[in-house]
Coordinates of C-alpha atoms in Angstrom, one line a residue:
Chain A
M1 CA 26.2 36.9 -18.9
T2 CA 23.9 33.9 -19.3
T3 CA 22.5 31.1 -17.1
R4 CA 22.9 27.5 -17.9
N5 CA 19.8 27.5 -20.0
G6 CA 21.2 30.3 -22.1
E7 CA 18.7 32.9 -21.0
R8 CA 20.0 36.3 -20.2
T9 CA 20.8 36.7 -16.5
N10 CA 18.5 38.9 -14.6
F11 CA 20.8 41.0 -12.5
G12 CA 18.1 42.3 -10.2
K13 CA 17.1 38.8 -9.2
T14 CA 20.7 37.6 -8.9
L15 CA 21.4 40.5 -6.6
I16 CA 18.4 39.6 -4.4
V17 CA 19.7 36.0 -4.1
V18 CA 23.3 37.2 -3.3
I19 CA 21.9 39.4 -0.5
A20 CA 19.7 36.5 0.7
A21 CA 22.8 34.3 0.8
V22 CA 24.8 36.6 3.2
P23 CA 23.0 35.5 6.4
F24 CA 23.7 31.9 5.4
L25 CA 27.5 32.4 4.9
Y26 CA 28.2 35.0 7.6
P27 CA 27.8 32.6 10.5
F28 CA 30.3 30.2 8.9
F29 CA 32.7 33.0 8.3
F30 CA 32.3 34.0 11.9
L31 CA 32.8 30.4 13.0
L32 CA 36.1 30.0 11.1
T33 CA 37.5 33.3 12.1
T34 CA 36.6 32.8 15.8
A35 CA 38.1 29.3 15.9
G36 CA 41.3 30.8 14.5
K37 CA 41.5 33.6 17.2
T38 CA 43.0 33.6 20.6
N39 CA 40.5 34.2 23.4
A40 CA 42.2 37.5 24.2
E41 CA 41.7 38.8 20.7
F42 CA 38.1 37.6 20.6
V43 CA 37.2 39.5 23.7
R44 CA 38.6 42.7 22.1
H45 CA 37.3 42.1 18.6
P46 CA 34.4 39.6 18.5
S47 CA 33.9 40.2 14.7
G48 CA 36.4 40.4 11.9
V49 CA 39.4 38.3 10.8
P50 CA 42.1 37.2 13.3
S51 CA 45.2 39.3 13.3
Q52 CA 47.2 36.2 13.7
L53 CA 45.8 32.8 12.8
T54 CA 46.1 30.2 15.5
F55 CA 45.3 26.4 15.5
A56 CA 45.7 26.2 19.2
N57 CA 41.9 26.1 19.7
I58 CA 41.5 23.2 17.4
T59 CA 44.3 21.2 18.9
A60 CA 43.1 22.0 22.5
A61 CA 39.6 20.9 21.6
W62 CA 40.9 17.7 19.9
R63 CA 43.3 16.8 22.8
Q64 CA 42.3 18.4 26.2
A65 CA 38.6 18.5 25.5
R66 CA 38.9 15.0 24.1
L67 CA 37.0 15.5 20.9
G68 CA 39.5 13.2 19.2
P69 CA 38.2 10.1 21.0
A70 CA 34.6 11.4 20.7
M71 CA 35.1 11.6 16.9
M72 CA 36.3 8.0 16.9
H73 CA 33.1 7.0 18.9
S74 CA 30.9 8.8 16.4
V75 CA 32.6 7.1 13.5
I76 CA 32.1 3.7 15.1
A77 CA 28.4 4.2 15.9
V78 CA 27.5 6.0 12.7
V79 CA 29.3 3.8 10.2
F80 CA 27.9 0.7 11.9
S81 CA 24.4 2.3 11.8
V82 CA 24.6 3.1 8.1
G83 CA 25.6 -0.5 7.4
V84 CA 22.7 -1.7 9.5
T85 CA 20.2 0.6 7.8
V86 CA 21.3 -0.2 4.3
V87 CA 21.4 -4.0 4.9
I88 CA 18.1 -4.4 6.7
S89 CA 16.3 -1.9 4.4
C90 CA 17.5 -3.5 1.2
A91 CA 16.7 -7.0 2.5
A92 CA 13.2 -6.0 3.6
G93 CA 12.7 -4.1 0.3
F94 CA 13.4 -7.3 -1.5
W95 CA 11.1 -9.3 0.7
F96 CA 8.3 -6.8 0.0
L97 CA 9.0 -7.2 -3.7
R98 CA 8.5 -11.0 -3.5
H99 CA 5.5 -10.8 -1.1
Q100 CA 2.7 -8.4 -1.9
G101 CA -0.3 -10.0 -0.2
L102 CA -2.4 -8.3 2.4
G103 CA -0.3 -9.4 5.3
A104 CA 2.9 -8.1 3.7
R105 CA 1.2 -4.8 2.9
V106 CA 0.0 -4.4 6.5
L107 CA 3.5 -5.2 7.8
R108 CA 5.1 -2.7 5.4
G109 CA 2.5 -0.1 6.5
V110 CA 3.4 -0.6 10.2
L111 CA 7.2 -0.5 9.7
V112 CA 7.1 2.5 7.4
G113 CA 4.5 4.1 9.7
T114 CA 7.0 4.1 12.6
M115 CA 8.5 7.1 10.8
A116 CA 5.7 9.0 12.4
L117 CA 6.8 7.9 15.9
P118 CA 9.1 10.6 17.1
P119 CA 12.1 9.7 19.3
P120 CA 11.0 12.0 22.2
V121 CA 8.0 9.6 22.6
F122 CA 10.0 6.4 22.9
I123 CA 13.6 7.3 23.8
I124 CA 13.1 7.4 27.6
P125 CA 11.3 4.0 27.8
L126 CA 14.0 2.6 25.4
Y127 CA 16.7 3.9 27.8
V128 CA 15.0 2.3 30.8
L129 CA 14.7 -1.0 28.8
L130 CA 18.3 -1.0 27.6
N131 CA 19.6 0.1 31.0
G132 CA 17.9 -2.9 32.6
L133 CA 19.8 -5.1 30.1
S134 CA 23.1 -3.2 30.7
L135 CA 23.1 -2.2 27.1
T136 CA 23.4 1.6 27.6
D137 CA 26.8 3.3 27.2
N138 CA 27.4 1.0 24.3
L139 CA 28.4 2.5 20.9
L140 CA 27.3 -0.6 18.9
V141 CA 23.9 -0.5 20.6
L142 CA 23.6 3.2 19.8
G143 CA 24.5 2.3 16.2
L144 CA 21.9 -0.4 16.1
V145 CA 19.2 2.0 17.4
Y146 CA 20.2 4.6 14.8
G147 CA 20.2 1.8 12.2
T148 CA 16.7 0.8 13.2
T149 CA 15.1 4.3 13.4
N150 CA 16.6 5.2 10.0
S151 CA 15.4 2.0 8.4
A152 CA 11.7 3.1 8.5
F153 CA 12.6 5.6 5.9
G154 CA 15.1 3.2 4.3
L155 CA 12.6 0.5 3.9
Y156 CA 10.1 3.0 2.3
L157 CA 12.8 4.3 0.0
M158 CA 14.3 0.9 -1.1
S159 CA 11.0 -0.9 -1.5
S160 CA 9.4 1.8 -3.6
Y161 CA 12.6 2.0 -5.7
Y162 CA 12.6 -1.8 -6.2
Q163 CA 8.9 -1.8 -7.1
R164 CA 9.4 0.9 -9.7
G165 CA 12.9 -0.2 -10.9
I166 CA 13.0 -4.0 -10.9
P167 CA 10.6 -5.8 -13.3
V168 CA 9.1 -8.9 -11.7
D169 CA 10.0 -11.0 -14.7
V170 CA 13.7 -10.3 -14.2
L171 CA 13.4 -11.9 -10.8
E172 CA 11.3 -14.7 -12.2
A173 CA 13.8 -15.4 -14.9
S174 CA 16.7 -15.7 -12.5
E175 CA 14.5 -17.9 -10.4
L176 CA 13.9 -20.1 -13.4
D177 CA 17.7 -20.2 -13.8
G178 CA 17.7 -21.8 -10.4
A179 CA 18.9 -18.8 -8.4
S180 CA 18.1 -19.0 -4.7
P181 CA 16.5 -16.0 -3.1
L182 CA 19.8 -15.0 -1.6
R183 CA 21.5 -15.3 -5.1
Q184 CA 18.7 -13.2 -6.6
F185 CA 19.1 -10.6 -3.9
L186 CA 22.9 -10.4 -4.2
S187 CA 23.3 -10.5 -8.0
V188 CA 20.1 -8.9 -9.3
V189 CA 18.5 -6.7 -6.7
L190 CA 21.4 -5.1 -4.9
P191 CA 23.3 -4.0 -8.1
L192 CA 20.1 -2.6 -9.6
G193 CA 19.3 -0.6 -6.4
K194 CA 22.7 1.1 -6.2
P195 CA 21.5 4.7 -6.8
A196 CA 18.9 4.4 -4.0
I197 CA 21.5 2.9 -1.7
G198 CA 23.6 6.0 -2.3
T199 CA 20.8 8.2 -1.2
L200 CA 20.0 6.1 1.8
A201 CA 23.6 5.9 2.9
A202 CA 24.1 9.6 2.6
L203 CA 20.9 10.5 4.5
S204 CA 21.3 7.9 7.2
F205 CA 24.9 9.1 7.8
V206 CA 23.8 12.7 8.1
W207 CA 20.9 11.8 10.4
A208 CA 23.0 9.6 12.7
W209 CA 25.9 12.0 12.8
S210 CA 23.6 15.0 13.6
D211 CA 21.7 13.4 16.4
L212 CA 21.8 14.8 19.9
L213 CA 18.8 13.3 21.7
L214 CA 19.4 9.6 21.3
A215 CA 23.1 10.1 22.0
V216 CA 22.8 12.1 25.2
V217 CA 20.2 9.6 26.6
L218 CA 21.8 6.3 25.6
I219 CA 25.4 7.3 26.2
Q220 CA 25.9 8.9 29.6
D221 CA 29.4 7.7 30.4
P222 CA 31.6 10.8 29.6
N223 CA 34.4 8.5 28.3
K224 CA 32.1 7.0 25.6
R225 CA 30.4 10.2 24.3
T226 CA 30.0 10.7 20.6
L227 CA 31.0 14.0 18.9
V228 CA 27.8 16.1 18.9
P229 CA 27.0 15.6 22.6
A230 CA 30.6 16.0 23.5
A231 CA 30.8 19.3 21.6
S232 CA 27.5 20.4 23.1
M233 CA 28.6 19.7 26.7
L234 CA 32.0 21.3 26.1
A235 CA 30.4 24.5 25.0
D236 CA 28.3 24.4 28.1
R237 CA 31.2 23.9 30.5
Y238 CA 33.6 26.4 29.0
N239 CA 31.0 28.9 28.1
T240 CA 33.4 31.8 28.3
N241 CA 36.0 30.3 26.0
I242 CA 34.1 31.1 22.8
P243 CA 37.0 30.4 20.4
G244 CA 37.3 26.9 22.0
N245 CA 33.6 26.3 21.4
A246 CA 33.9 27.4 17.8
A247 CA 36.8 25.0 17.3
A248 CA 34.6 22.2 18.7
V249 CA 31.9 23.1 16.2
V250 CA 34.4 23.2 13.3
I251 CA 35.6 19.7 14.2
G252 CA 32.0 18.4 14.3
L253 CA 30.9 20.1 11.1
L254 CA 33.9 19.2 9.0
P255 CA 32.9 15.5 8.4
M256 CA 29.3 16.7 7.6
L257 CA 30.6 19.3 5.1
L258 CA 32.7 16.6 3.4
V259 CA 29.7 14.2 3.1
F260 CA 27.6 17.1 2.0
L261 CA 30.0 18.1 -0.8
A262 CA 30.4 14.5 -1.9
G263 CA 26.8 13.5 -1.7
Q264 CA 24.7 16.6 -2.1
R265 CA 22.9 15.2 -5.1
Y266 CA 22.0 12.1 -3.1
L267 CA 20.8 14.2 -0.1
Q268 CA 18.6 16.3 -2.4
R269 CA 17.1 13.2 -3.9
G270 CA 16.5 11.8 -0.5
V271 CA 14.6 14.9 0.6
L272 CA 12.4 14.6 -2.5
A273 CA 11.9 10.8 -2.0
G274 CA 10.8 11.6 1.5
I275 CA 7.9 13.6 0.1
G276 CA 7.1 11.1 -2.5
K277 CA 8.6 12.8 -5.5
Chain B
M1 CA 22.6 -16.7 -23.1
T2 CA 20.9 -17.4 -19.8
R3 CA 17.2 -17.6 -19.5
A4 CA 17.2 -14.4 -17.6
T5 CA 18.6 -12.3 -20.4
E6 CA 16.5 -14.1 -22.9
L7 CA 13.4 -13.2 -21.0
M8 CA 14.5 -9.6 -20.6
T9 CA 14.9 -9.2 -24.4
R10 CA 11.7 -10.9 -25.2
P11 CA 8.8 -8.6 -26.2
A12 CA 6.8 -7.5 -23.2
A13 CA 3.5 -9.1 -24.3
S14 CA 4.8 -12.6 -24.1
R15 CA 6.1 -12.2 -20.6
P16 CA 4.2 -13.8 -17.8
A17 CA 3.1 -11.1 -15.4
T18 CA 3.0 -13.2 -12.2
V19 CA 5.0 -12.9 -9.1
P20 CA 7.8 -15.6 -9.0
G21 CA 6.6 -18.7 -7.4
A22 CA 2.9 -17.7 -7.3
N23 CA 2.0 -20.6 -9.4
R24 CA 3.2 -23.2 -6.9
G25 CA 0.0 -23.6 -4.9
K26 CA -0.6 -22.9 -1.3
T27 CA 2.0 -25.1 0.3
G28 CA 4.6 -23.8 -2.1
R29 CA 3.8 -20.3 -1.2
L30 CA 3.9 -21.0 2.5
L31 CA 7.3 -22.7 2.1
R32 CA 8.6 -19.8 0.1
A33 CA 7.3 -17.3 2.7
T34 CA 9.1 -19.2 5.5
L35 CA 12.4 -19.5 3.6
D36 CA 12.2 -15.8 2.8
L37 CA 11.6 -14.7 6.4
P38 CA 15.3 -13.9 7.1
F39 CA 15.0 -11.0 4.7
V40 CA 12.3 -9.2 6.6
L41 CA 12.9 -10.4 10.1
P42 CA 15.8 -8.1 11.2
V43 CA 14.0 -4.9 10.4
T44 CA 10.8 -6.2 12.0
A45 CA 12.4 -7.5 15.2
L46 CA 14.6 -4.4 15.6
T47 CA 11.7 -2.0 15.0
A48 CA 9.5 -3.9 17.4
L49 CA 12.2 -3.9 20.1
F50 CA 13.6 -0.4 19.8
V51 CA 10.5 1.6 18.7
L52 CA 7.2 -0.2 19.1
L53 CA 7.8 -1.8 22.5
P54 CA 9.1 1.4 24.1
T55 CA 6.2 3.4 22.7
G56 CA 3.8 0.8 24.2
T57 CA 5.7 1.1 27.4
A58 CA 5.3 4.8 27.5
I59 CA 1.6 4.5 27.0
Y60 CA 1.3 1.8 29.8
Y61 CA 3.4 3.6 32.3
S62 CA 1.7 6.9 31.7
F63 CA -1.1 5.4 33.9
T64 CA 1.3 4.4 36.7
D65 CA 3.5 6.1 39.2
W66 CA 6.5 5.1 37.1
S67 CA 9.8 4.7 38.9
P68 CA 12.1 2.5 36.8
G69 CA 13.6 -0.3 38.8
Y70 CA 10.9 -0.2 41.5
D71 CA 7.1 -0.9 41.7
S72 CA 5.1 1.3 39.5
P73 CA 1.5 1.2 40.9
W74 CA -1.4 2.0 38.7
I75 CA -2.8 5.4 39.4
G76 CA -5.2 5.9 36.5
L77 CA -5.3 9.3 35.0
R78 CA -3.5 11.1 37.8
N79 CA -0.4 11.8 35.7
Y80 CA -2.6 13.4 33.1
T81 CA -4.6 15.5 35.5
Q82 CA -1.4 16.7 37.1
L83 CA 0.2 17.5 33.8
F84 CA -2.8 19.5 32.6
Q85 CA -2.9 21.4 35.9
S86 CA 0.8 22.2 35.8
T87 CA 1.4 25.9 35.0
I88 CA 4.8 24.9 33.6
F89 CA 3.2 22.6 31.1
H90 CA 0.8 25.4 30.1
E91 CA 3.8 27.5 29.4
V92 CA 5.5 24.8 27.4
L93 CA 2.3 24.3 25.3
G94 CA 2.1 28.0 24.9
N95 CA 5.7 28.0 23.6
Q96 CA 4.9 25.3 21.1
F97 CA 2.0 27.3 19.7
F98 CA 4.0 30.5 19.7
L99 CA 6.7 28.9 17.6
L100 CA 4.0 27.9 15.0
L101 CA 3.7 31.7 14.3
G102 CA 6.8 31.2 12.2
L103 CA 4.9 29.0 9.7
P104 CA 4.1 31.8 7.2
V105 CA 7.7 32.8 7.1
W106 CA 9.1 29.3 6.9
I107 CA 6.8 28.6 3.9
A108 CA 6.9 32.0 2.1
L109 CA 10.6 32.6 2.2
P110 CA 11.8 29.3 0.5
L111 CA 8.8 29.5 -1.9
I112 CA 9.8 33.0 -3.0
L113 CA 13.5 32.2 -3.2
A114 CA 12.9 29.0 -5.1
Y115 CA 10.8 31.0 -7.6
V116 CA 13.5 33.7 -7.9
L117 CA 16.1 31.0 -8.4
H118 CA 13.9 29.4 -11.0
E119 CA 14.3 32.2 -13.5
R120 CA 17.4 33.7 -15.0
V121 CA 19.7 33.8 -11.9
A122 CA 23.4 33.2 -12.6
G123 CA 24.8 30.3 -10.5
A124 CA 21.4 29.2 -9.2
S125 CA 22.7 25.7 -8.2
I126 CA 25.6 27.3 -6.2
F127 CA 23.0 29.3 -4.3
R128 CA 20.8 26.3 -3.7
T129 CA 23.9 24.6 -2.3
I130 CA 24.6 27.5 0.1
F131 CA 21.0 27.4 1.4
F132 CA 20.9 23.6 1.6
F133 CA 24.0 23.0 3.8
P134 CA 22.5 24.3 7.0
A135 CA 19.4 22.1 6.4
T136 CA 21.6 19.0 6.4
A137 CA 24.1 19.8 9.1
S138 CA 23.5 18.8 12.8
P139 CA 21.0 21.1 14.5
A140 CA 22.9 20.7 17.7
L141 CA 26.2 22.0 16.2
L142 CA 24.4 24.8 14.4
G143 CA 22.7 25.6 17.7
L144 CA 26.2 25.9 19.3
L145 CA 27.2 28.2 16.5
F146 CA 24.3 30.5 17.1
A147 CA 24.7 30.3 20.8
F148 CA 27.9 32.2 20.5
T149 CA 27.0 34.3 17.5
L150 CA 24.1 35.6 19.5
S151 CA 25.9 35.9 22.9
P152 CA 25.9 39.4 24.5
N153 CA 29.4 40.1 23.4
G154 CA 29.2 38.0 20.3
P155 CA 29.7 39.1 16.6
L156 CA 26.0 39.9 15.9
N157 CA 26.1 42.6 18.6
G158 CA 29.6 43.5 17.6
T159 CA 28.6 44.0 14.0
L160 CA 25.6 46.0 15.0
S161 CA 27.8 48.4 16.9
K162 CA 30.3 48.6 14.0
L163 CA 27.5 49.6 11.7
G164 CA 26.4 52.3 14.1
L165 CA 23.3 50.4 15.1
G166 CA 24.4 49.9 18.7
S167 CA 20.9 50.7 19.9
L168 CA 19.8 47.4 18.3
R169 CA 22.1 45.3 20.5
R170 CA 20.1 42.8 22.5
E171 CA 20.5 39.9 24.9
W172 CA 19.1 37.7 22.2
L173 CA 19.0 34.4 24.1
S174 CA 18.3 35.6 27.7
D175 CA 15.5 38.2 27.1
P176 CA 12.2 36.3 27.7
S177 CA 10.4 38.4 25.1
L178 CA 13.0 37.8 22.4
V179 CA 14.0 34.2 22.9
K180 CA 11.1 32.6 21.0
P181 CA 11.2 35.0 18.0
V182 CA 15.0 34.2 17.9
L183 CA 14.2 30.5 17.8
I184 CA 11.8 31.2 15.0
G185 CA 14.6 33.0 13.1
V186 CA 17.1 30.2 13.7
L187 CA 14.5 27.7 12.4
T188 CA 13.9 29.9 9.3
W189 CA 17.7 29.8 8.7
S190 CA 18.0 26.0 9.1
S191 CA 14.8 25.0 7.2
I192 CA 14.9 27.2 4.2
G193 CA 17.3 25.0 2.2
T194 CA 15.0 22.0 2.4
G195 CA 12.0 24.1 1.4
I196 CA 13.9 25.5 -1.6
I197 CA 14.8 22.0 -2.8
I198 CA 11.2 20.8 -2.5
F199 CA 9.7 23.9 -4.1
S200 CA 12.4 23.9 -6.9
A201 CA 11.4 20.4 -7.8
G202 CA 7.8 21.4 -7.9
L203 CA 8.5 24.5 -10.0
S204 CA 10.4 22.5 -12.6
A205 CA 7.3 20.3 -13.1
I206 CA 5.2 23.4 -14.1
P207 CA 5.4 23.8 -17.9
S208 CA 7.5 26.9 -18.7
E209 CA 5.1 27.9 -21.4
L210 CA 2.6 28.7 -18.7
F211 CA 5.0 31.4 -17.4
E212 CA 5.8 32.6 -20.9
V213 CA 2.2 33.0 -21.9
A214 CA 1.4 34.8 -18.6
E215 CA 4.3 37.1 -19.2
L216 CA 3.1 37.9 -22.7
D217 CA -0.3 38.6 -21.3
G218 CA 1.3 41.2 -19.1
A219 CA 1.2 39.3 -15.8
G220 CA 3.9 40.7 -13.5
W221 CA 6.2 38.7 -11.3
W222 CA 3.9 39.0 -8.3
Q223 CA 0.8 37.9 -10.4
R224 CA 2.7 34.9 -11.7
L225 CA 3.7 33.9 -8.2
R226 CA 0.1 34.2 -7.0
F227 CA -1.7 32.7 -10.0
I228 CA 0.7 30.1 -11.3
V229 CA 3.3 29.2 -8.6
V230 CA 1.1 29.0 -5.5
P231 CA -1.7 27.0 -7.1
G232 CA 0.8 24.8 -8.9
L233 CA 2.7 24.0 -5.7
R234 CA -0.3 23.8 -3.4
S235 CA 0.1 20.1 -2.4
L236 CA 3.8 20.6 -1.8
I237 CA 3.1 23.7 0.3
E238 CA 0.7 21.7 2.4
M239 CA 3.1 18.8 2.8
W240 CA 5.9 21.3 3.8
A241 CA 3.6 22.8 6.3
V242 CA 2.9 19.5 7.9
I243 CA 6.6 18.7 8.1
L244 CA 7.3 22.0 9.7
V245 CA 4.5 21.7 12.3
I246 CA 5.8 18.2 13.3
T247 CA 9.4 19.6 13.5
V248 CA 8.2 22.2 15.9
F249 CA 6.6 19.6 18.1
V250 CA 9.3 16.8 18.0
G251 CA 12.5 18.3 16.6
M252 CA 13.3 21.2 18.9
F253 CA 15.4 19.4 21.4
P254 CA 18.8 20.0 19.9
W255 CA 18.1 23.7 19.4
V256 CA 16.7 24.2 22.8
Y257 CA 19.5 22.2 24.5
T258 CA 22.3 24.1 22.8
L259 CA 20.8 27.6 22.6
T260 CA 18.7 28.2 25.8
R261 CA 18.3 25.0 27.9
G262 CA 14.6 26.1 27.9
G263 CA 15.3 29.4 29.5
P264 CA 15.2 32.1 30.7
G265 CA 12.8 30.5 33.2
Y266 CA 10.6 28.2 31.1
S267 CA 10.1 30.7 28.3
S268 CA 11.7 28.6 25.5
R269 CA 11.1 25.1 26.9
T270 CA 9.4 22.8 24.3
M271 CA 7.7 19.4 24.9
D272 CA 10.6 17.3 23.7
F273 CA 13.0 19.1 26.0
D274 CA 10.5 19.0 28.9
I275 CA 10.1 15.2 28.5
Y276 CA 13.9 14.8 28.7
T277 CA 14.3 17.1 31.7
N278 CA 11.3 15.7 33.6
S279 CA 12.4 12.1 33.3
L280 CA 16.2 12.1 33.3
S281 CA 16.9 15.2 35.5
N282 CA 13.8 15.4 37.7
S283 CA 13.0 11.7 37.9
L284 CA 9.3 12.5 37.2
Y285 CA 9.0 9.5 34.9
G286 CA 5.2 9.1 35.3
S287 CA 4.3 12.6 34.3
A288 CA 7.0 12.5 31.5
A289 CA 5.2 9.4 30.2
A290 CA 1.9 11.2 30.1
E291 CA 3.6 14.0 28.2
M292 CA 5.0 11.5 25.7
V293 CA 1.5 10.2 25.1
V294 CA 0.2 13.7 24.7
L295 CA 2.9 14.4 22.1
L296 CA 2.1 11.1 20.3
V297 CA -1.5 12.1 20.1
L298 CA -0.6 15.6 18.9
V299 CA 1.6 14.2 16.1
G300 CA -1.2 11.8 15.1
L301 CA -3.7 14.6 14.9
I302 CA -1.3 16.8 12.8
L303 CA -0.7 13.9 10.4
M304 CA -4.5 13.2 10.2
I305 CA -5.4 16.8 9.5
G306 CA -2.5 17.0 7.0
S307 CA -3.3 13.9 5.1
R308 CA -7.1 14.7 5.1
G309 CA -6.3 18.1 3.5
L310 CA -4.1 16.5 0.8
Q311 CA -6.6 13.7 0.0
G312 CA -9.6 16.1 0.1
R313 CA -8.1 18.2 -2.6
R314 CA -6.9 15.3 -4.7
G315 CA -10.5 14.0 -4.6
A316 CA -11.8 17.3 -5.7
K317 CA -9.6 17.5 -8.8

């Protein structure tokens, strides 16, 4: 057996990696088998495969525990936030390509620097502020907040991508052709930035979908909860119904798994971009 | 052929290297800057409103008896003195530093695995995928998963019994002496994938001849790890350490919320969870604000120390 590079496989090392992978797969095996078990069977046999596969937990979580609507809320807030992040990051990246004076560099530093401001520091005052304006319990506002917090990284990513990938004279040439800034942005900059936009979209989706802190603080109306907080609170309330909790986690993780499988390359690139590679 | 494509195909030397419009003089530039503003305004306004303003608010109200919706009289440093005298806060800080004991593991494990995966392992990219998924999935959902995996009658204890290791059964999440090590373990699990991706990228930048020559010279696996991999990845290791330390201080909320709610007692409460509970559950907004500022200062210090370490070494090279 050989690896992709044609070297001979080292079986000892492969074995080490296989053993190391077990703790990473086992919890997911447990998750799926538990979600497919009746509670009675779980109490008797907490580990192992279900004797009879049931989807009752999934449908119960979806209907009675109302994860269905929560999923809808997540889709609204998260998709909106990804749109916001991509649009404002690309637009600002273009601006920082056209303006590179001292003022522009300071502004870029401040905006990118907000990446270092952790949500636990500003989320409570933000809640108080938005509550005063009756803007809490609002999915679009939640989306706008995700869109903003993710755009610090987005701006960094897009503007460094543009600065490396778009020669200034391409822009100049299209300006000489009489293209307005908006025209240049739409027909030159956006198409050239597509790979970075993929990375940004995948990462900002995952970040917004994953979030618990902003969601529990900014959405306190139980009828408007997004998926992750809804699942977290369900697991708390019905703590004894473990198969029900497992079903809630399955429902929450499924969209993440799909995005992961489709965009893993982008996500890896995003991680590396984050450390300046 | 448009002028744009003409310019792109022209040899580089003849291209003017100026920023578009830079030759229009001062008024031209000012006009251009104004017309361009719509591109940068949204992100600036939103960041100012949703991030910078609330951060400033936190700093200001940390010096007041903050009660949202009512008068918040100035009380100087009283929130801070109360915070630093609070035994709960001492315990919370202690928890934070206890969790940092996980650092060597969080760094060494992905480093070693990335190095093992680097050389002659079948299906290396499949394994990287397996390790990476938990790093991208929602910490809150994974926290829920572990909350029942580790429950007293859950599958971990069940499996231990099946294997004849029943004496190792534990109350993983409600034993005060176990809960923090368990959190360290869960963080190892969830962070390893990102570490592997970072270190794998670093390893592929090290020339493979270096490893081959070392092997010919009789350097064993361990020696190559010590004398080639670790020095070669030093700056990435430092960067990863900074990311991990910051995660311990500001990213624990979803884990604590779903796994322990800070308990038993306060034995697993972290600063981000404490800020949340103190303000929204206990209405102690003033002291929560002081804690936000302390957290902000801590993050600033970590970043300063981290970037100084990186720059210092770069300068020495």
